[in-house]
XYZ file of N, CA and C in Angstrom:
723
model
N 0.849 -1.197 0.000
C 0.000 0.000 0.000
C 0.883 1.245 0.000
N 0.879 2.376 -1.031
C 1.675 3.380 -0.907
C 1.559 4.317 0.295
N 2.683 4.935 0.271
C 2.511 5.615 1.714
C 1.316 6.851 1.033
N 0.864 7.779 2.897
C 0.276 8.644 2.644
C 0.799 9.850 1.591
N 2.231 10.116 2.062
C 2.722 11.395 1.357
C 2.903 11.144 -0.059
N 3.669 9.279 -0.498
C 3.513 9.685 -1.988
C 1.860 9.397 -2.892
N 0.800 9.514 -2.134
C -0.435 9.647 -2.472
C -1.006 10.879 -2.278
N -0.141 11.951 -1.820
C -0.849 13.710 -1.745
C -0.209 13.707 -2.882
N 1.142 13.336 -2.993
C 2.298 13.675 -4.283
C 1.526 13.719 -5.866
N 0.686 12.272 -5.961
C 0.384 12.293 -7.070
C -0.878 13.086 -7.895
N -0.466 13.174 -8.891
C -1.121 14.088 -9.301
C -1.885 13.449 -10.634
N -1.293 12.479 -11.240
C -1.607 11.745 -12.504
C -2.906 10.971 -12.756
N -3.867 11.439 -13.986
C -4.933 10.425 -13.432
C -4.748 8.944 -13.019
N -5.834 8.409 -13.151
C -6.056 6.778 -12.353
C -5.718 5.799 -13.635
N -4.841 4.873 -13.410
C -4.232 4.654 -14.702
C -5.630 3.235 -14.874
N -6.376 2.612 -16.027
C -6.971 1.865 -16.017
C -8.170 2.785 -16.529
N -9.913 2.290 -16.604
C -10.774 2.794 -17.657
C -11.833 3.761 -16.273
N -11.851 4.762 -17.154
C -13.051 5.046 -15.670
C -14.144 5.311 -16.283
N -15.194 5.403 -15.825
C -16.751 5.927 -15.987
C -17.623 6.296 -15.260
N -17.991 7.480 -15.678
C -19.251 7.948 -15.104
C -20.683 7.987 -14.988
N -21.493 7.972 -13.705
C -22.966 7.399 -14.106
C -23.617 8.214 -13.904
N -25.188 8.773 -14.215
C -25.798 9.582 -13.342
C -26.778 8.784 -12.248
N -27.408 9.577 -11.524
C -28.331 8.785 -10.578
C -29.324 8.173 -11.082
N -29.539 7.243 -10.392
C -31.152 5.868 -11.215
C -30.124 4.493 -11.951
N -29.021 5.117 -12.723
C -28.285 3.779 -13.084
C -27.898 3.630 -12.140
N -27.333 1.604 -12.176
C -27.006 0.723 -11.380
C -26.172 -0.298 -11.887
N -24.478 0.441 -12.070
C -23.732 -0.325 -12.661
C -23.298 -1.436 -12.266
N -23.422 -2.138 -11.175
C -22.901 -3.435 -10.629
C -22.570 -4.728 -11.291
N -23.517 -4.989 -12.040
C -23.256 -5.733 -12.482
C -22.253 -5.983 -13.809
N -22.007 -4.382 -14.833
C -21.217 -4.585 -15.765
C -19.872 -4.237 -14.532
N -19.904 -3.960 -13.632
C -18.805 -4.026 -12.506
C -18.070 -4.805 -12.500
N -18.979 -6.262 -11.794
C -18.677 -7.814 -11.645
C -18.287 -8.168 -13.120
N -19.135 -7.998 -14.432
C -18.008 -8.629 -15.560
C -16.890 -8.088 -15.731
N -16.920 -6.935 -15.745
C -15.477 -6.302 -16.223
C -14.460 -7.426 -15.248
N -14.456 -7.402 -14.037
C -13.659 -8.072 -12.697
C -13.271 -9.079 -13.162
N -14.122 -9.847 -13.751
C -13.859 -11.520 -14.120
C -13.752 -11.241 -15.233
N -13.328 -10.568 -16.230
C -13.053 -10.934 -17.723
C -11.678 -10.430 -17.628
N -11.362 -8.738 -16.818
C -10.348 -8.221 -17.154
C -9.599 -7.607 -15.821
N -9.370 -9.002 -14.991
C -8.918 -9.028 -13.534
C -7.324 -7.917 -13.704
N -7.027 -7.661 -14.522
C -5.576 -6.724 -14.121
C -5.500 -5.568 -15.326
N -6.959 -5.204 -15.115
C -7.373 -3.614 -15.689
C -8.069 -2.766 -14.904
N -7.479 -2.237 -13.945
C -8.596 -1.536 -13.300
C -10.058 -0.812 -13.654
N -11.125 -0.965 -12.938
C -12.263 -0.252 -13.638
C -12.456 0.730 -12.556
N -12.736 2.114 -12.943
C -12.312 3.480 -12.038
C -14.446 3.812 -11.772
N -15.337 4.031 -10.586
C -16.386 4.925 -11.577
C -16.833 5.375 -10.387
N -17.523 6.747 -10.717
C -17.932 8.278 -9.869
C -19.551 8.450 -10.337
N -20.530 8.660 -9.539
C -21.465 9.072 -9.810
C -21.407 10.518 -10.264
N -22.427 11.488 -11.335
C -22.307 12.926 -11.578
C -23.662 12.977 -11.957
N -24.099 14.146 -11.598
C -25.335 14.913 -11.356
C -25.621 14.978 -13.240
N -26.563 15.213 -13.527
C -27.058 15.687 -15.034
C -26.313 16.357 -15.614
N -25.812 17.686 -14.888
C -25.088 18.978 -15.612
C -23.962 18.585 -16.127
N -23.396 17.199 -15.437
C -22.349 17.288 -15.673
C -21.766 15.833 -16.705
N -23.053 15.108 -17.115
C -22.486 13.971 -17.298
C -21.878 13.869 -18.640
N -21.789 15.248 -19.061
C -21.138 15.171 -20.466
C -19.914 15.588 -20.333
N -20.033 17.078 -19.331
C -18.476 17.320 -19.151
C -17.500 16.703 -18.656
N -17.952 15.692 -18.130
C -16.461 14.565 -17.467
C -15.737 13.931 -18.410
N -16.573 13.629 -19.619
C -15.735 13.448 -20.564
C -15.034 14.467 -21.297
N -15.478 15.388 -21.616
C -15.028 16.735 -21.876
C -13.514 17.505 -21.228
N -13.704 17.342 -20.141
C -12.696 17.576 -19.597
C -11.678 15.833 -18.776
N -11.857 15.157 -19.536
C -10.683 14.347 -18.975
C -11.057 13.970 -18.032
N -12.552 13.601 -16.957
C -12.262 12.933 -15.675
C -13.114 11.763 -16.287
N -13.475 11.088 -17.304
C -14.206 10.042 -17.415
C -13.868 9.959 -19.058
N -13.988 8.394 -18.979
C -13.322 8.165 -20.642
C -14.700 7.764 -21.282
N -15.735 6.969 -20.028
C -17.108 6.538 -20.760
C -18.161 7.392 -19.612
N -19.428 7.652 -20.418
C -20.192 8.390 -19.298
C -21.879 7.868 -19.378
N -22.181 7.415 -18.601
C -23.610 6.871 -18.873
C -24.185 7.918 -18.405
N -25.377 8.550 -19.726
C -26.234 9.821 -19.325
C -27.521 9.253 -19.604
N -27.964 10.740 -19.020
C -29.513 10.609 -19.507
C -29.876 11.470 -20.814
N -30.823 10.762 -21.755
C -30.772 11.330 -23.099
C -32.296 12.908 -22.430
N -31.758 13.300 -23.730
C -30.943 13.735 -25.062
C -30.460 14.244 -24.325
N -28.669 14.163 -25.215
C -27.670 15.705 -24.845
C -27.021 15.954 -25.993
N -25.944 16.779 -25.955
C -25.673 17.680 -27.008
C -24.642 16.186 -27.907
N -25.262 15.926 -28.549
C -24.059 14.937 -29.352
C -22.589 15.779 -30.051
N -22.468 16.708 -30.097
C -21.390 17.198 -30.914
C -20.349 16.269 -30.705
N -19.615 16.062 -31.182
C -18.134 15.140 -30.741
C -18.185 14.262 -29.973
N -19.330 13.199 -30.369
C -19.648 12.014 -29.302
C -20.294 11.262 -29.700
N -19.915 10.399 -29.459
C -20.229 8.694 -29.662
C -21.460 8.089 -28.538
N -22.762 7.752 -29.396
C -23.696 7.512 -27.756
C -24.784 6.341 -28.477
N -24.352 5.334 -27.469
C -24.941 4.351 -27.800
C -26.850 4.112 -26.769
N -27.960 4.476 -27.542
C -28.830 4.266 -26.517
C -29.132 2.993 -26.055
N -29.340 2.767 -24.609
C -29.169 1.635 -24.041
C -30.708 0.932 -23.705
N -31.450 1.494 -22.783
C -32.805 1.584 -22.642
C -33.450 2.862 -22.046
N -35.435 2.430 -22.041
C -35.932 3.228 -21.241
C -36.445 3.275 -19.604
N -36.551 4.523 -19.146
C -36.496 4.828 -18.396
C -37.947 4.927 -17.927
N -38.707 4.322 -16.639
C -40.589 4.448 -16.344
C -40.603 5.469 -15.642
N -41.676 6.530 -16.204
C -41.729 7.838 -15.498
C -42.412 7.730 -14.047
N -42.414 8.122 -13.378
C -43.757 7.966 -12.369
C -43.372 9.879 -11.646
N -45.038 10.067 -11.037
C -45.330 11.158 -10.591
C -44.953 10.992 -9.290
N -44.322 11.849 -8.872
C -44.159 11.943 -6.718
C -44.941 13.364 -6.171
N -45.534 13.237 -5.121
C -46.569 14.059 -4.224
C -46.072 13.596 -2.761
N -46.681 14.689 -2.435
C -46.523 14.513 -0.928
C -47.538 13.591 -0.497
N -47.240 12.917 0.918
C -47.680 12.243 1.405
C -49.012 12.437 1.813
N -50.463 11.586 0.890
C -51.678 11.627 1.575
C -52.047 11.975 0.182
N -51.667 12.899 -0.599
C -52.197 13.025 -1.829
C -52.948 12.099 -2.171
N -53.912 12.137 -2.900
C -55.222 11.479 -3.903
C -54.370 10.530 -4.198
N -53.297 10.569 -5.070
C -52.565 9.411 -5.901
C -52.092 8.513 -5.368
N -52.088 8.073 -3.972
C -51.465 7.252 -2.862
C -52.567 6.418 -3.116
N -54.014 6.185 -3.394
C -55.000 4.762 -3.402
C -54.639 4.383 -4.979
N -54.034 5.001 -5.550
C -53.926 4.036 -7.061
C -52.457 3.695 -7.493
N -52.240 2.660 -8.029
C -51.317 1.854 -8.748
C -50.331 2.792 -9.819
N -51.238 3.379 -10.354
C -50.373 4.019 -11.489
C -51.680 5.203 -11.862
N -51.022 6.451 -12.661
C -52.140 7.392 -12.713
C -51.574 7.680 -14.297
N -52.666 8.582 -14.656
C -52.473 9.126 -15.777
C -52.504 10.095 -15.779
N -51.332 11.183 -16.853
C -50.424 12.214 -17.233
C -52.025 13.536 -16.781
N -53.269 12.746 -17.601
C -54.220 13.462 -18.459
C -55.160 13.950 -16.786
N -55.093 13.053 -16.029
C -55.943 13.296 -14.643
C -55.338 14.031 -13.657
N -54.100 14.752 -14.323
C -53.561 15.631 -12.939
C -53.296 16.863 -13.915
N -54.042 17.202 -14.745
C -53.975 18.439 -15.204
C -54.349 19.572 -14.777
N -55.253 19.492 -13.592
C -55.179 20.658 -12.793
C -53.859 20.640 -11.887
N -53.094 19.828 -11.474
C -52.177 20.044 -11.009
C -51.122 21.012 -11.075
N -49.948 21.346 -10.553
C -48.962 22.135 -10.267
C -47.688 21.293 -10.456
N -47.021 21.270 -11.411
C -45.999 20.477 -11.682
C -44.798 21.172 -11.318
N -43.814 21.070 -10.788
C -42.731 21.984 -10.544
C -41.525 21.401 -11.914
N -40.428 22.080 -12.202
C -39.425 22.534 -13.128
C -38.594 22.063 -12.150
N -37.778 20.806 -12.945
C -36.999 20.167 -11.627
C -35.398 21.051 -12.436
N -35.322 21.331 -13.636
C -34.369 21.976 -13.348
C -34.220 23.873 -12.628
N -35.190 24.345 -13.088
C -35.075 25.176 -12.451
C -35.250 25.325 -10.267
N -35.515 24.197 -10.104
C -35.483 23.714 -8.670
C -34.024 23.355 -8.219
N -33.274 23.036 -9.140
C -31.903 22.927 -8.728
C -31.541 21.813 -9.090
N -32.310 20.584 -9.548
C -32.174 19.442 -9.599
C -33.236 18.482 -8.762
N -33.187 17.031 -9.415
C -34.486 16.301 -8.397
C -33.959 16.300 -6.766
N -32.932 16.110 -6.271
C -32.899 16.304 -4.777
C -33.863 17.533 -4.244
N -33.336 18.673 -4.709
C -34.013 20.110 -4.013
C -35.716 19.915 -4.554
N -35.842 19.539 -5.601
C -37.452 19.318 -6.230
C -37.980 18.278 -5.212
N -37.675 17.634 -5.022
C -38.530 16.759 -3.906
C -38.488 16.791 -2.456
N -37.389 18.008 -2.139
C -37.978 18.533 -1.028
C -38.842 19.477 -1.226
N -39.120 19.955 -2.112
C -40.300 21.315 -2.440
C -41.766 20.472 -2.784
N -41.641 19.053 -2.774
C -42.761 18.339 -3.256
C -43.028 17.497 -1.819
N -42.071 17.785 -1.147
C -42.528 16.754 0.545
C -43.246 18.568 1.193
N -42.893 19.368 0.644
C -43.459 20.771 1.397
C -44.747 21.329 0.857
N -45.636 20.539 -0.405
C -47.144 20.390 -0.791
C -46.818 21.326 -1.694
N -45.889 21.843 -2.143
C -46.288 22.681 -3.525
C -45.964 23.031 -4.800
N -45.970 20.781 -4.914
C -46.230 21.151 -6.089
C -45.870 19.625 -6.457
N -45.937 18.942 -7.546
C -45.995 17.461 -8.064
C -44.304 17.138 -9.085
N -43.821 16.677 -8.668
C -43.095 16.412 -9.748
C -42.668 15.183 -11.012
N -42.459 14.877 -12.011
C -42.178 14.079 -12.544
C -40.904 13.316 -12.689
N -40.193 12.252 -12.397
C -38.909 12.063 -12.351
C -38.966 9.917 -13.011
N -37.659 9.994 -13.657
C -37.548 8.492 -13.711
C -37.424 7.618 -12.517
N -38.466 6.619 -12.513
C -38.502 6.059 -11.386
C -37.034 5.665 -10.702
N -36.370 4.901 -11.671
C -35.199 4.559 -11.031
C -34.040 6.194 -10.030
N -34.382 7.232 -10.423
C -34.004 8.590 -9.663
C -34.615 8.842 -8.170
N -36.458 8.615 -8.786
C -37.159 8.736 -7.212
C -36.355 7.296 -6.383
N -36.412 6.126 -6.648
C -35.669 5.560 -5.774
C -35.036 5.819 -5.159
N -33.636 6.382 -5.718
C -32.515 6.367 -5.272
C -32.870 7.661 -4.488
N -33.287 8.096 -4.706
C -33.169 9.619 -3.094
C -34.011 9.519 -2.730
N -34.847 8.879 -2.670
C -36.035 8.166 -1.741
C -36.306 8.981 -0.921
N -37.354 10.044 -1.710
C -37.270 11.453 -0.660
C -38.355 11.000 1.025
N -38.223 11.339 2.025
C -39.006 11.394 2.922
C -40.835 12.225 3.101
N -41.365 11.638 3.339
C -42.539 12.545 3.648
C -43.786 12.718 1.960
N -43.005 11.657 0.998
C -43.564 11.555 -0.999
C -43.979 10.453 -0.877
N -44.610 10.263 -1.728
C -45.017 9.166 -2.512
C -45.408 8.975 -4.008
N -45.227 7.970 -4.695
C -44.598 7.901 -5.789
C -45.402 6.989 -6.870
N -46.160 7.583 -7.504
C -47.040 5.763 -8.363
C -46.440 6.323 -10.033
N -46.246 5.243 -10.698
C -46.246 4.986 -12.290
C -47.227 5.713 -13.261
N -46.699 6.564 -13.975
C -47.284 7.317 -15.128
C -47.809 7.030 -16.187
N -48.335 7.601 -16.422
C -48.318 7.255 -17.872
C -49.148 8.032 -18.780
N -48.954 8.177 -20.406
C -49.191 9.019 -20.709
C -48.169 9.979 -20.683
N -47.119 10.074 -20.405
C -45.974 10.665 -20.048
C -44.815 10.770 -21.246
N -44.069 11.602 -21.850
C -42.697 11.179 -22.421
C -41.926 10.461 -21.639
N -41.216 9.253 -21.582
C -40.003 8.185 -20.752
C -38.899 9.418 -21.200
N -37.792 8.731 -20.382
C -36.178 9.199 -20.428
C -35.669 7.649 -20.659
N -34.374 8.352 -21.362
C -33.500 7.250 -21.968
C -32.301 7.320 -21.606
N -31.853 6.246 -21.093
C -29.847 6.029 -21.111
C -29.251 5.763 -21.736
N -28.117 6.266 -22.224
C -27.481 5.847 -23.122
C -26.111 5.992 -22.491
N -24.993 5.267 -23.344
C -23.173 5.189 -23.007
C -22.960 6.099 -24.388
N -21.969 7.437 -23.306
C -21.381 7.982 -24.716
C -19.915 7.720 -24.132
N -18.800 8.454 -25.053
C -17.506 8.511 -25.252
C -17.569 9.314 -26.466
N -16.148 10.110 -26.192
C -15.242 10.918 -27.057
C -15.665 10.249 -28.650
N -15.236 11.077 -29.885
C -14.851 10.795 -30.549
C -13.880 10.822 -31.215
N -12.867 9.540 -31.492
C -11.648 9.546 -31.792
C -10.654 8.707 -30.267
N -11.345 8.581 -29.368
C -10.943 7.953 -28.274
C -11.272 6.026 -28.533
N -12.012 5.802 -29.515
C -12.246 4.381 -29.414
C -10.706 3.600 -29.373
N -10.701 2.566 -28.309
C -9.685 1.435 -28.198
C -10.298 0.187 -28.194
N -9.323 -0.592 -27.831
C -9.942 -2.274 -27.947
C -10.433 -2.393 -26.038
N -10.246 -1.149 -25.199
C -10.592 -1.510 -23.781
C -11.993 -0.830 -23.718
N -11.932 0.297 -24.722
C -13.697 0.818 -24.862
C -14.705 -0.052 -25.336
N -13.705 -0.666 -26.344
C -14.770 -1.656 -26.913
C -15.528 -3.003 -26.188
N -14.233 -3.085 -25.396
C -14.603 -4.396 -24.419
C -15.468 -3.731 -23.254
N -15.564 -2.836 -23.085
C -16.160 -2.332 -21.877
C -18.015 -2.005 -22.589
N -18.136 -1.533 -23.722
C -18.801 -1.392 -24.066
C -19.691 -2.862 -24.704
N -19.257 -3.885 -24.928
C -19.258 -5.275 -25.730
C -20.354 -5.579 -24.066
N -19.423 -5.438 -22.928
C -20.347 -6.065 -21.352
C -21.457 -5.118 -21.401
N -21.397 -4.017 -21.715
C -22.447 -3.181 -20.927
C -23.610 -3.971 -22.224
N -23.486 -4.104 -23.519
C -24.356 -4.444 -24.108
C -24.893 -5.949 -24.598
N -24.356 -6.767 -23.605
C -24.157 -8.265 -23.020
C -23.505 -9.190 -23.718
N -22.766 -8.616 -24.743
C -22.091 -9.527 -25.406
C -21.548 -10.695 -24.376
N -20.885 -12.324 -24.633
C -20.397 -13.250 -23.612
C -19.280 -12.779 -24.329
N -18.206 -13.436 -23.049
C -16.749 -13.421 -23.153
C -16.404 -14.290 -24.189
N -16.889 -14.860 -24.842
C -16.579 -15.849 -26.142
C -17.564 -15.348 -27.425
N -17.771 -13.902 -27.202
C -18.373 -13.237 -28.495
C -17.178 -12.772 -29.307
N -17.299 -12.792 -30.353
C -16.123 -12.604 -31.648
C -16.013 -11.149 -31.749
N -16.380 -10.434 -31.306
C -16.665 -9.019 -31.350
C -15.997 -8.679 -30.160
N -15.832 -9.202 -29.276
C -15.205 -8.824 -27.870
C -13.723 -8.785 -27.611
N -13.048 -8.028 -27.786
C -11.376 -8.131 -28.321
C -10.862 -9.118 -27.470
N -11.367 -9.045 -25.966
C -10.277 -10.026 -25.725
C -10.179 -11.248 -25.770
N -11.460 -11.806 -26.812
C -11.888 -12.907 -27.460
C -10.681 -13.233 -28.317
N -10.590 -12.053 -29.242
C -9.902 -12.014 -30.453
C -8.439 -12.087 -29.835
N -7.989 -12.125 -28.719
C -6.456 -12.451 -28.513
C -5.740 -13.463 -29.016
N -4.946 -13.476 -29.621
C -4.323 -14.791 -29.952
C -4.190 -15.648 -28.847
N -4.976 -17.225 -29.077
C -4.518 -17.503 -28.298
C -3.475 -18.379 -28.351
N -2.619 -19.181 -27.617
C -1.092 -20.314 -27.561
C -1.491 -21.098 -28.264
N -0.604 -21.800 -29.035
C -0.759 -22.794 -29.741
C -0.067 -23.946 -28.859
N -1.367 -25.104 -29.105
C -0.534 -26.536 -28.466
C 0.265 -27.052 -29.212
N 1.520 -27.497 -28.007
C 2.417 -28.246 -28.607
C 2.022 -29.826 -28.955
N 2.131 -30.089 -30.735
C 1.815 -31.570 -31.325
C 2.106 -32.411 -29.931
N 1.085 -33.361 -30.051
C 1.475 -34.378 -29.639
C 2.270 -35.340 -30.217
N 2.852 -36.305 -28.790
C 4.078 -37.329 -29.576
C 3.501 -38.600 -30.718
N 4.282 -38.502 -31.635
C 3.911 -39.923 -32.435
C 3.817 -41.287 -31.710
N 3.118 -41.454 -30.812
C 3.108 -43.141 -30.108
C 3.114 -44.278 -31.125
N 2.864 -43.981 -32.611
C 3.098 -45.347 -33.310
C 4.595 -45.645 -33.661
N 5.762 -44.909 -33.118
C 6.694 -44.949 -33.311
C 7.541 -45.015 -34.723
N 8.745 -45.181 -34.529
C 9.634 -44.669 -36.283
C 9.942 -46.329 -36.907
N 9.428 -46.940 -35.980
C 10.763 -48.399 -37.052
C 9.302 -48.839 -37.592
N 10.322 -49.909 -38.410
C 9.341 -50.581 -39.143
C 8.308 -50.779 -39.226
N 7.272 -51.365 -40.211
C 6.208 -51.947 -39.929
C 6.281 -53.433 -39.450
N 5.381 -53.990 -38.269
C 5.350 -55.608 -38.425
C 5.008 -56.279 -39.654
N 5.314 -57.376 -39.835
C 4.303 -58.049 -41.059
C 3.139 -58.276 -40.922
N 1.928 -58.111 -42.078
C 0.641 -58.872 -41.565
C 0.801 -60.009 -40.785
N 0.239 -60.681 -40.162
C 0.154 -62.133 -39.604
C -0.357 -62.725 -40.714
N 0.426 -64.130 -41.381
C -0.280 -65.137 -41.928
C -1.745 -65.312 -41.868
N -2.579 -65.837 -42.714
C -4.113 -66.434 -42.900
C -3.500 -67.824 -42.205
N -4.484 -68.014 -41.028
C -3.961 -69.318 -40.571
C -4.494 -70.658 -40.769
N -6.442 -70.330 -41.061
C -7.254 -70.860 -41.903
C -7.726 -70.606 -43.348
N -8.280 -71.747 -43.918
C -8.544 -71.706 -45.029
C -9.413 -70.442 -45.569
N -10.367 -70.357 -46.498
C -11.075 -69.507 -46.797
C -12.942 -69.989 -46.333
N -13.502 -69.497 -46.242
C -14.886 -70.125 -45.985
C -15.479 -70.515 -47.439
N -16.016 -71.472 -48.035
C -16.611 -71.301 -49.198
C -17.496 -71.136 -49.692
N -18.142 -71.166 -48.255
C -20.016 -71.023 -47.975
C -20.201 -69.529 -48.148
N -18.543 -68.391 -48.183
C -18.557 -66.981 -47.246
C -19.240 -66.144 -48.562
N -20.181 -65.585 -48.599
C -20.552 -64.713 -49.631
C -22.126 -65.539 -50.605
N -22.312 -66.720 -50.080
C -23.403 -67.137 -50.969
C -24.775 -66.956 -50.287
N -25.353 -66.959 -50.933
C -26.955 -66.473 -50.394
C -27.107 -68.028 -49.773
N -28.278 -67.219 -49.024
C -28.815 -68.350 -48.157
C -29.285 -69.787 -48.828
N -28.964 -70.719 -48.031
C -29.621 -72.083 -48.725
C -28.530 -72.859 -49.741
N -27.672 -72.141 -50.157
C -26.660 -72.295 -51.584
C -26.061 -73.654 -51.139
N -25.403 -74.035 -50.072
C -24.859 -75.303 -50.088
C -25.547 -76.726 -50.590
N -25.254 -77.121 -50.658
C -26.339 -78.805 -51.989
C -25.990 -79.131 -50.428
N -27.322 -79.920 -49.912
C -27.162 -80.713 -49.157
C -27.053 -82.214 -49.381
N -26.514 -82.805 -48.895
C -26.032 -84.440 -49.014
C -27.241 -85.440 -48.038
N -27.042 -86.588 -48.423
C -28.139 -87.688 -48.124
C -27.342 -87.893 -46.920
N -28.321 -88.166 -45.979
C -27.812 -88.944 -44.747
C -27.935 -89.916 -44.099
């Protein structure tokens, strides 16, 4: 383990692949493959708020960045991954707490709040645990900040949000590709997956066990021939007895 001081010292990024997620994804599991496919590559990754999930690549702190769509594609590579289930959050007791799922069209008298102009969904759903006002968010987001004092049912009727993996353009390698090959489930024995495509060792021939000398001779015929061998049934003349 390096000491403390030459770890203030360094200054160099994190050598190995990093990526960034926003909130609602749940990278674990392309985690665990990367681990077991590519045990002596480090995998680096930081959660980042919306604003930012483009600029980490932008500026050098993330080589792959899982966002939420749409963003500005200019100079970027973005693969969409899936969608995202909207659901409405209210404060606690609201009407929408006896039903399963509501529709977009039955809360139109409602008060929807502007989660970006709120600061983001954290600060929006404390302004929605304080009664004033409803907000819309991808379910997998309301999860994860699992605001206190809300409650939360399935939309619909709604536009969804989408995730997608971007990266640079002009940054593609054979470790983006492999990183990107798991996130989109390719198996480790897909032909597309570079480190499939590694050469692998060639076995060394096995030994000749029939050995170099001679051949034996056939063995002699030690009996005659059969003469019965090849005739249809019945063919022998039978004799008086």
């Amino acid at each position: 383990m390096p000491d403390a001081e030459e770890s203030a010292e360094t200054t160099e990024p994190l050598a190995g692949l990093r990526f960034a997620y926003v909130a609602g994804v749940t990278p674990g599991k392309w985690i665990r493959r990367w681990e077991e496919r590519m045990p002596n590559f480090p995998l680096h990754s930081f959660m980042s708020d919306d604003a930012a999930q483009v600029s980490v690549l932008r500026d050098g702190s993330a080589d792959l960045s899982f966002v939420r769509l749409p963003v500005d594609r200019e100079g970027l590579n973005v693969i969409p991954l899936y969608e995202e289930q909207p659901v409405v959050v209210a404060p606690k007791g609201h009407e929408i707490s006896v039903f399963e799922e509501v529709a977009l069209d039955d809360l139109s008298e409602e008060n929807f709040l502007d989660i970006e102009e709120m600061g983001g969904p954290d600060m929006a759903l404390q302004v929605v645990a304080s009664g004033a006002g409803l907000a819309i968010l991808p379910m997998s987001v309301a999860r994860h900040l699992n605001a206190k004092d809300t409650v939360m049912r399935r939309l619909t009727g709604a536009p969804g949000t989408q995730i997608g993996l971007a990266w640079l353009v002009g940054t593609d390698s054979p470790v983006i590709e492999e990183f990107i090959g798991i996130v989109r489930g390719r198996t480790a024995q897909s032909s597309r997956q570079p480190s499939a495509q590694q050469e692998k060792p060639k076995k060394e021939p096995k030994p000749d066990r029939r050995g170099g000398g001679p051949k034996k001779p056939a063995v002699a015929q030690r009996y005659a021939p059969n003469p019965d061998k090849g005739r249809g049934k019945g063919s022998r003349k039978k004799g008086k007895r």
